[in-house]
PDB file of C-alpha atoms in Angstrom:
ATOM      1  CA  GLY A   1      -3.539 -56.222 -35.353  1.00  0.00           C
ATOM      2  CA  ARG A   2      -0.732 -54.348 -36.419  1.00  0.00           C
ATOM      3  CA  ALA A   3      -0.513 -55.263 -39.917  1.00  0.00           C
ATOM      4  CA  LYS A   4      -4.463 -54.653 -40.798  1.00  0.00           C
ATOM      5  CA  LYS A   5      -4.291 -51.236 -39.243  1.00  0.00           C
ATOM      6  CA  ASN A   6      -0.963 -50.279 -41.240  1.00  0.00           C
ATOM      7  CA  ARG A   7      -3.065 -52.474 -44.624  1.00  0.00           C
ATOM      8  CA  LYS A   8      -6.175 -49.677 -44.287  1.00  0.00           C
ATOM      9  CA  VAL A   9      -3.859 -47.087 -43.863  1.00  0.00           C
ATOM     10  CA  ARG A  10      -2.139 -47.737 -46.721  1.00  0.00           C
ATOM     11  CA  VAL A  11      -5.186 -48.805 -48.969  1.00  0.00           C
ATOM     12  CA  ALA A  12      -7.033 -44.913 -48.248  1.00  0.00           C
ATOM     13  CA  ALA A  13      -3.509 -43.241 -49.520  1.00  0.00           C
ATOM     14  CA  ALA A  14      -3.847 -45.426 -52.201  1.00  0.00           C
ATOM     15  CA  VAL A  15      -7.139 -44.033 -52.925  1.00  0.00           C
ATOM     16  CA  LYS A  16      -6.903 -40.391 -52.751  1.00  0.00           C
ATOM     17  CA  LYS A  17      -6.751 -38.878 -56.201  1.00  0.00           C
ATOM     18  CA  MET A  18      -4.489 -35.333 -57.138  1.00  0.00           C
ATOM     19  CA  VAL A  19      -5.923 -32.919 -59.417  1.00  0.00           C
ATOM     20  CA  SER A  20      -3.542 -32.564 -62.706  1.00  0.00           C
ATOM     21  CA  PRO A  21      -1.731 -29.195 -63.272  1.00  0.00           C
ATOM     22  CA  ARG A  22      -3.227 -29.171 -67.135  1.00  0.00           C
ATOM     23  CA  ASP A  23      -7.152 -29.277 -65.462  1.00  0.00           C
ATOM     24  CA  SER A  24      -8.619 -26.700 -67.472  1.00  0.00           C
ATOM     25  CA  ARG A  25     -11.000 -25.850 -63.663  1.00  0.00           C
ATOM     26  CA  LEU A  26      -7.528 -25.164 -62.363  1.00  0.00           C
ATOM     27  CA  THR A  27      -6.335 -22.447 -64.557  1.00  0.00           C
ATOM     28  CA  SER A  28      -9.762 -20.886 -64.936  1.00  0.00           C
ATOM     29  CA  ALA A  29     -10.143 -20.624 -61.251  1.00  0.00           C
ATOM     30  CA  GLN A  30      -6.080 -19.068 -61.215  1.00  0.00           C
ATOM     31  CA  THR A  31      -7.836 -16.366 -64.124  1.00  0.00           C
ATOM     32  CA  LYS A  32     -10.151 -15.498 -61.866  1.00  0.00           C
ATOM     33  CA  LEU A  33      -7.983 -14.851 -58.988  1.00  0.00           C
ATOM     34  CA  LEU A  34      -5.345 -12.682 -61.194  1.00  0.00           C
ATOM     35  CA  GLU A  35      -8.556 -10.585 -62.492  1.00  0.00           C
ATOM     36  CA  LYS A  36      -9.627  -9.598 -58.950  1.00  0.00           C
ATOM     37  CA  LYS A  37      -6.043  -8.886 -58.009  1.00  0.00           C
ATOM     38  CA  ARG A  38      -5.565  -6.528 -60.472  1.00  0.00           C
ATOM     39  CA  ALA A  39      -9.184  -5.165 -59.873  1.00  0.00           C
ATOM     40  CA  ALA A  40      -8.101  -4.747 -56.315  1.00  0.00           C
ATOM     41  CA  GLU A  41      -4.534  -2.668 -56.812  1.00  0.00           C
ATOM     42  CA  LYS A  42      -6.436  -0.698 -59.134  1.00  0.00           C
ATOM     43  CA  ALA A  43      -8.671  -0.030 -55.956  1.00  0.00           C
ATOM     44  CA  ALA A  44      -5.723   0.823 -53.873  1.00  0.00           C
ATOM     45  CA  ALA A  45      -3.922   2.848 -56.696  1.00  0.00           C
ATOM     46  CA  PRO A  46      -3.436   6.758 -55.194  1.00  0.00           C
ATOM     47  CA  ARG A  47      -5.180   9.366 -56.701  1.00  0.00           C
ATOM     48  CA  HIS A  48      -3.354  12.090 -57.249  1.00  0.00           C
ATOM     49  CA  VAL A  49      -5.223  15.198 -56.205  1.00  0.00           C
ATOM     50  CA  ARG A  50      -3.527  18.412 -56.554  1.00  0.00           C
ATOM     51  CA  GLU A  51      -2.254  19.779 -53.073  1.00  0.00           C
ATOM     52  CA  THR A  52      -3.374  23.510 -52.401  1.00  0.00           C
ATOM     53  CA  PRO A  53      -1.304  25.494 -49.971  1.00  0.00           C
ATOM     54  CA  SER A  54      -3.489  26.554 -46.390  1.00  0.00           C
ATOM     55  CA  SER A  55      -1.709  29.757 -47.149  1.00  0.00           C
ATOM     56  CA  MET A  56      -4.288  30.444 -49.753  1.00  0.00           C
ATOM     57  CA  PHE A  57      -7.579  28.990 -47.850  1.00  0.00           C
ATOM     58  CA  PHE A  58      -8.143  32.502 -46.238  1.00  0.00           C
ATOM     59  CA  ARG A  59      -7.844  34.438 -49.152  1.00  0.00           C
ATOM     60  CA  TYR A  60     -10.704  33.120 -50.869  1.00  0.00           C
ATOM     61  CA  ASN A  61     -13.050  32.174 -48.418  1.00  0.00           C
ATOM     62  CA  THR A  62     -13.747  35.402 -47.088  1.00  0.00           C
ATOM     63  CA  GLN A  63     -16.039  34.994 -44.162  1.00  0.00           C
ATOM     64  CA  LEU A  64     -13.489  33.091 -41.902  1.00  0.00           C
ATOM     65  CA  GLY A  65     -11.973  36.022 -40.653  1.00  0.00           C
ATOM     66  CA  PRO A  66     -12.239  38.223 -37.035  1.00  0.00           C
ATOM     67  CA  PRO A  67     -14.577  38.742 -35.453  1.00  0.00           C
ATOM     68  CA  TYR A  68     -15.346  34.910 -35.149  1.00  0.00           C
ATOM     69  CA  HIS A  69     -18.856  33.808 -34.683  1.00  0.00           C
ATOM     70  CA  VAL A  70     -18.792  30.913 -32.364  1.00  0.00           C
ATOM     71  CA  LEU A  71     -22.285  28.672 -31.899  1.00  0.00           C
ATOM     72  CA  TRP A  72     -21.813  26.878 -28.394  1.00  0.00           C
ATOM     73  CA  ASP A  73     -23.626  24.100 -27.446  1.00  0.00           C
ATOM     74  CA  THR A  74     -24.352  21.714 -24.499  1.00  0.00           C
ATOM     75  CA  ASN A  75     -21.318  19.697 -24.752  1.00  0.00           C
ATOM     76  CA  ALA A  76     -18.620  22.565 -25.276  1.00  0.00           C
ATOM     77  CA  LEU A  77     -20.049  24.324 -22.041  1.00  0.00           C
ATOM     78  CA  ASN A  78     -19.854  21.037 -20.128  1.00  0.00           C
ATOM     79  CA  PHE A  79     -15.915  20.745 -21.192  1.00  0.00           C
ATOM     80  CA  SER A  80     -15.552  24.381 -20.057  1.00  0.00           C
ATOM     81  CA  VAL A  81     -16.918  23.635 -16.945  1.00  0.00           C
ATOM     82  CA  LYS A  82     -14.896  20.405 -16.343  1.00  0.00           C
ATOM     83  CA  HIS A  83     -11.846  22.200 -17.151  1.00  0.00           C
ATOM     84  CA  LYS A  84     -12.417  25.376 -15.194  1.00  0.00           C
ATOM     85  CA  LEU A  85     -11.775  27.497 -18.549  1.00  0.00           C
ATOM     86  CA  ASP A  86     -14.286  30.852 -19.329  1.00  0.00           C
ATOM     87  CA  PRO A  87     -15.490  30.192 -22.130  1.00  0.00           C
ATOM     88  CA  HIS A  88     -15.469  33.827 -23.818  1.00  0.00           C
ATOM     89  CA  GLU A  89     -11.270  34.039 -22.703  1.00  0.00           C
ATOM     90  CA  ALA A  90     -10.910  30.180 -23.659  1.00  0.00           C
ATOM     91  CA  SER A  91     -12.342  30.580 -27.269  1.00  0.00           C
ATOM     92  CA  MET A  92     -10.508  34.385 -28.186  1.00  0.00           C
ATOM     93  CA  ASN A  93      -7.205  32.704 -26.917  1.00  0.00           C
ATOM     94  CA  CYS A  94      -7.674  29.611 -28.672  1.00  0.00           C
ATOM     95  CA  LEU A  95      -8.240  31.390 -32.301  1.00  0.00           C
ATOM     96  CA  LEU A  96      -6.419  34.813 -31.286  1.00  0.00           C
ATOM     97  CA  ALA A  97      -9.127  37.064 -32.175  1.00  0.00           C
ATOM     98  CA  LYS A  98     -12.209  38.518 -31.163  1.00  0.00           C
ATOM     99  CA  CYS A  99     -15.190  36.536 -30.734  1.00  0.00           C
ATOM    100  CA  THR A 100     -18.815  37.058 -31.096  1.00  0.00           C
ATOM    101  CA  HIS A 101     -20.621  34.160 -28.970  1.00  0.00           C
ATOM    102  CA  TYR A 102     -24.115  32.712 -29.552  1.00  0.00           C
ATOM    103  CA  ILE A 103     -25.908  30.222 -27.521  1.00  0.00           C
ATOM    104  CA  THR A 104     -29.126  28.774 -28.891  1.00  0.00           C
ATOM    105  CA  ASP A 105     -33.201  28.442 -27.200  1.00  0.00           C
ATOM    106  CA  CYS A 106     -32.448  24.798 -27.550  1.00  0.00           C
ATOM    107  CA  VAL A 107     -29.124  24.404 -25.734  1.00  0.00           C
ATOM    108  CA  MET A 108     -30.818  26.179 -22.858  1.00  0.00           C
ATOM    109  CA  ALA A 109     -33.641  24.269 -22.587  1.00  0.00           C
ATOM    110  CA  GLU A 110     -31.261  21.092 -22.669  1.00  0.00           C
ATOM    111  CA  LEU A 111     -29.232  22.698 -19.923  1.00  0.00           C
ATOM    112  CA  GLU A 112     -32.061  23.179 -17.761  1.00  0.00           C
ATOM    113  CA  LYS A 113     -34.081  20.017 -18.148  1.00  0.00           C
ATOM    114  CA  LEU A 114     -30.190  18.194 -16.902  1.00  0.00           C
ATOM    115  CA  GLY A 115     -31.163  19.287 -13.841  1.00  0.00           C
ATOM    116  CA  THR A 116     -28.720  20.116 -11.017  1.00  0.00           C
ATOM    117  CA  GLN A 117     -25.651  18.544 -12.119  1.00  0.00           C
ATOM    118  CA  TYR A 118     -25.190  20.822 -14.763  1.00  0.00           C
ATOM    119  CA  ARG A 119     -26.481  23.845 -12.632  1.00  0.00           C
ATOM    120  CA  VAL A 120     -22.751  25.735 -13.101  1.00  0.00           C
ATOM    121  CA  ALA A 121     -23.261  25.313 -16.840  1.00  0.00           C
ATOM    122  CA  LEU A 122     -26.536  26.572 -16.889  1.00  0.00           C
ATOM    123  CA  THR A 123     -25.222  29.226 -14.932  1.00  0.00           C
ATOM    124  CA  LEU A 124     -22.363  30.449 -17.883  1.00  0.00           C
ATOM    125  CA  ALA A 125     -24.753  29.882 -20.252  1.00  0.00           C
ATOM    126  CA  LYS A 126     -26.901  32.729 -19.003  1.00  0.00           C
ATOM    127  CA  ASP A 127     -24.096  35.377 -19.081  1.00  0.00           C
ATOM    128  CA  PRO A 128     -25.455  38.638 -20.861  1.00  0.00           C
ATOM    129  CA  ARG A 129     -22.059  38.104 -23.378  1.00  0.00           C
ATOM    130  CA  PHE A 130     -23.783  35.607 -24.983  1.00  0.00           C
ATOM    131  CA  VAL A 131     -26.021  36.463 -27.777  1.00  0.00           C
ATOM    132  CA  ARG A 132     -29.071  34.150 -28.001  1.00  0.00           C
ATOM    133  CA  LEU A 133     -30.560  32.473 -30.872  1.00  0.00           C
ATOM    134  CA  ARG A 134     -34.349  31.710 -31.234  1.00  0.00           C
ATOM    135  CA  CYS A 135     -34.766  28.388 -33.066  1.00  0.00           C
ATOM    136  CA  THR A 136     -37.463  27.706 -35.781  1.00  0.00           C
ATOM    137  CA  HIS A 137     -37.910  24.014 -35.643  1.00  0.00           C
ATOM    138  CA  LYS A 138     -40.611  22.282 -33.889  1.00  0.00           C
ATOM    139  CA  GLY A 139     -39.364  20.637 -30.436  1.00  0.00           C
ATOM    140  CA  THR A 140     -37.778  21.380 -27.728  1.00  0.00           C
TER     141      THR A 140
END
């Protein structure tokens, strides 16, 4: 019994063929791999972009100065309610300057649609310190 099993294994092992190292198919596959590696290295190479100092930013962009114009949306108002922050006070503390606060008709409509869960945010939005902006797009 055992001799037959061993013989079968030996015969199967003898049948396997190996590819010679000088095979033309093997070298063409290696050149393709090398080309792919070189292309990947070129793509991963860092680009040299000249850095500009952040202090120069405000010098050229004069629109980014106090008084700041802050446009509030539903998520920002809900965040201020959740963390018990006054939106006017918190934005002035964050930006360290005077702020003009704006809210659109869409945000007001969205807060009204959300119902009783967002009632506090709606009362905050109805504060007269918020300047209302009219929307010109279709829909609510």
